[in-house]
C-alpha positions as a printed Julia matrix, in Angstrom:
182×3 Matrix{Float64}:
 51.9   -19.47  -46.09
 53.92  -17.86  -43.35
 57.01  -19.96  -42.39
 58.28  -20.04  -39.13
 61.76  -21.01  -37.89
 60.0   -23.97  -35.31
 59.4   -25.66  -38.99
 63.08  -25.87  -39.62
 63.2   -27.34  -36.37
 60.56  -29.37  -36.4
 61.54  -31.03  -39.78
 65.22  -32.15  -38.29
 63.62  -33.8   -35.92
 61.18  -35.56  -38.09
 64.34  -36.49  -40.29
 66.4   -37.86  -36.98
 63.16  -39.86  -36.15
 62.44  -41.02  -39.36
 66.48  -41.98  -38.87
 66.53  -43.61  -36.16
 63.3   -45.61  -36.96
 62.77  -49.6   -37.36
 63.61  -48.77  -41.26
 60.16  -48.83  -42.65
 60.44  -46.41  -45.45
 57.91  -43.89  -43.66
 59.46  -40.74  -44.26
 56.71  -38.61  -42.0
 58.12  -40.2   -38.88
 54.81  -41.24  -37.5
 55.11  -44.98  -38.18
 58.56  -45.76  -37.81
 59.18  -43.23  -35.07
 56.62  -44.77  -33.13
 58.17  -48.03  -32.66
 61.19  -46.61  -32.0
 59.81  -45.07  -28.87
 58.69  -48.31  -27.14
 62.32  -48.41  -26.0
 61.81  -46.11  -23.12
 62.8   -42.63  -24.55
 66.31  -43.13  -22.95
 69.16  -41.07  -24.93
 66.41  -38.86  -27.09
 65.09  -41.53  -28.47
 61.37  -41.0   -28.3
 58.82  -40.06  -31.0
 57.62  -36.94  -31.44
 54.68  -36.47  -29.51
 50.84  -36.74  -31.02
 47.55  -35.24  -30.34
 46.73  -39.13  -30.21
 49.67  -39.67  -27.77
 48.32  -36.8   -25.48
 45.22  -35.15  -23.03
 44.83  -31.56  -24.61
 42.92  -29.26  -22.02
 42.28  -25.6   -22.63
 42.41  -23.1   -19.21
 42.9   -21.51  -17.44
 42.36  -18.67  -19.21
 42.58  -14.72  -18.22
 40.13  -13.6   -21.06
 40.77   -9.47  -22.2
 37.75   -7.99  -21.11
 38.41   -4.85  -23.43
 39.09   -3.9   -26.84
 42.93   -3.18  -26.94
 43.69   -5.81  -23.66
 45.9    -8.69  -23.69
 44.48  -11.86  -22.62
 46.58  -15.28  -22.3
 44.93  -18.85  -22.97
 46.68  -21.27  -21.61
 46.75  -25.52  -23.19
 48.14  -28.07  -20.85
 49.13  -31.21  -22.49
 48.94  -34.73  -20.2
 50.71  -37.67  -21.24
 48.57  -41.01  -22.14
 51.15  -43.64  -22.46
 54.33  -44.52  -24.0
 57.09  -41.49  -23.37
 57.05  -38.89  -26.6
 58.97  -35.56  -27.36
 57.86  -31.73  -27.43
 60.48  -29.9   -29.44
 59.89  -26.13  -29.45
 56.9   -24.24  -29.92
 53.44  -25.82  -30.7
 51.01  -24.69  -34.16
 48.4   -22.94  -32.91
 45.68  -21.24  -35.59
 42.4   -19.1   -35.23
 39.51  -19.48  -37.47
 37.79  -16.67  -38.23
 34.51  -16.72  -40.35
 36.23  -19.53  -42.85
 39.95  -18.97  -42.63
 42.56  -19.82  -40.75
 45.35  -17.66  -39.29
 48.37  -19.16  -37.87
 49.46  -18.07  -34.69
 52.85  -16.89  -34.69
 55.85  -18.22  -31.8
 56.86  -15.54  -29.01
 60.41  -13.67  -30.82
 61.26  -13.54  -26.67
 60.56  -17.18  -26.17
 63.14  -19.77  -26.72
 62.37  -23.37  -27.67
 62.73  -26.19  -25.99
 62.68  -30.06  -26.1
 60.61  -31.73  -23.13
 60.16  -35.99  -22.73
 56.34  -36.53  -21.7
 55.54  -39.62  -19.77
 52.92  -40.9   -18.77
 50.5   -38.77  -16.41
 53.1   -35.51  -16.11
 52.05  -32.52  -17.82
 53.67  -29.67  -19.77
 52.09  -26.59  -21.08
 52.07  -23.98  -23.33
 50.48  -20.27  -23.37
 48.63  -18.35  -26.08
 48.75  -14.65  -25.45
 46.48  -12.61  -27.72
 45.41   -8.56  -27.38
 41.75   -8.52  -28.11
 39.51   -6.81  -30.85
 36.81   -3.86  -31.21
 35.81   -2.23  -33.83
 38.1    -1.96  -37.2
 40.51   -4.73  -37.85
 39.63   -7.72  -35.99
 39.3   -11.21  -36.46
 36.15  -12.88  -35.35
 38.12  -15.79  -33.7
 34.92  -18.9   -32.89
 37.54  -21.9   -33.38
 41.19  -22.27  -32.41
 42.75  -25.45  -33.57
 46.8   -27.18  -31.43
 49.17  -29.07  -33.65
 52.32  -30.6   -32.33
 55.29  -30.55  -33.97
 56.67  -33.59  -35.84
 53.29  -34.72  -36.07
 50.19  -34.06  -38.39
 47.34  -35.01  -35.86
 45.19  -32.0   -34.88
 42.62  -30.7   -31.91
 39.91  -28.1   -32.36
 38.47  -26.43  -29.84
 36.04  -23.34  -29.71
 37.21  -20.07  -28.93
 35.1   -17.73  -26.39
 37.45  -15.1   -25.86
 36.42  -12.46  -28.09
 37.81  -11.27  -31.27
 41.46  -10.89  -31.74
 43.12   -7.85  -33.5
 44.27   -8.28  -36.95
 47.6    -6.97  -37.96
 49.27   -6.99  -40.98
 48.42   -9.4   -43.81
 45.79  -10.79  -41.29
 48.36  -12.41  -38.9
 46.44  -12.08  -35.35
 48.19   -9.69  -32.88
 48.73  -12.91  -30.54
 51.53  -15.27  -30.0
 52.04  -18.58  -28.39
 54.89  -19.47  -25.84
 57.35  -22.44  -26.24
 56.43  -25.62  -24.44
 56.74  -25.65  -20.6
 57.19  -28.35  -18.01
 54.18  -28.28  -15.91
 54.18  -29.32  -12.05
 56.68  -30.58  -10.28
């Protein structure tokens, strides 16, 4: 399994949740975390967010019409309820005929950490160059973790096949979370 540095990232904040949690013994972060975030979410303080915690809506999208085009996919994330934390760059993998292949974080893109309340929105882009012919991946499914959390959301993928590069990594790469709105 490929290893990216968000899960460095992503696992320091699980352990500074888990931390700063009501002392539970729940070293994932999910349970003790969570009732440490009833507080408000002043001073970093808020659980990492959830696909539970969340709305997870995929478009708009600007689908590659071509072989060899780049089209972007774009997930906007609505809060539900109680404040929670994006930190960095989502998990984002395609399924193609059986197996999955993680979708690896923009090198350009920088990472970073975003409070969603209630009802505000933040976002995060998918950018992927499509397949032909040869060495592509017959993307149907693509499937949105968050980090800190092990909750996931599958959705189907229309968008066409995706080129394969080496080891079967898709020629795609997802953006770092984004404030969306105002």
């Amino acid at each position: 399994m490929r290893v990216l540095p968000i899960s460095v990232t992503a696992v320091a904040a699980a352990l500074l949740l888990t931390a700063c949690g009501s002392g539970d013994g729940d070293p994932s972060g999910s349970g003790s975390a969570s009732g440490s975030a009833s507080g408000g979410g002043k001073n970093g303080d808020t659980a990492a967010c959830r696909i539970s915690d969340v709305g997870l809506e995929v478009g708009p999208v600007s689908a590659a019409p071509a072989a060899g085009d780049t089209g972007t996919v774009t997930v906007t994330l609505t809060g539900r309820g109680t404040d929670c934390t994006l930190d960095g760059f989502p998990q984002v993998t395609l399924a193609a005929a059986g197996t999955d292949a993680e979708v690896p974080a923009d090198k350009a893109a920088q990472g970073q950490q975003l409070t969603l309340a209630k009802d505000t929105t933040a976002s995060f882009t998918i950018t992927y160059v499509r397949g032909g012919a040869g060495a592509s991946l017959p993307v149907d499914k693509l499937t949105v973790s968050l980090p800190g959390a092990s909750d996931a959301q599958s959705f189907p993928w229309t968008y066409g096949p995706v080129v394969s590069g080496s080891k079967g990594v898709p020629d795609a790469s997802v953006s770092a979370f984004q404030q969306a709105g105002d």
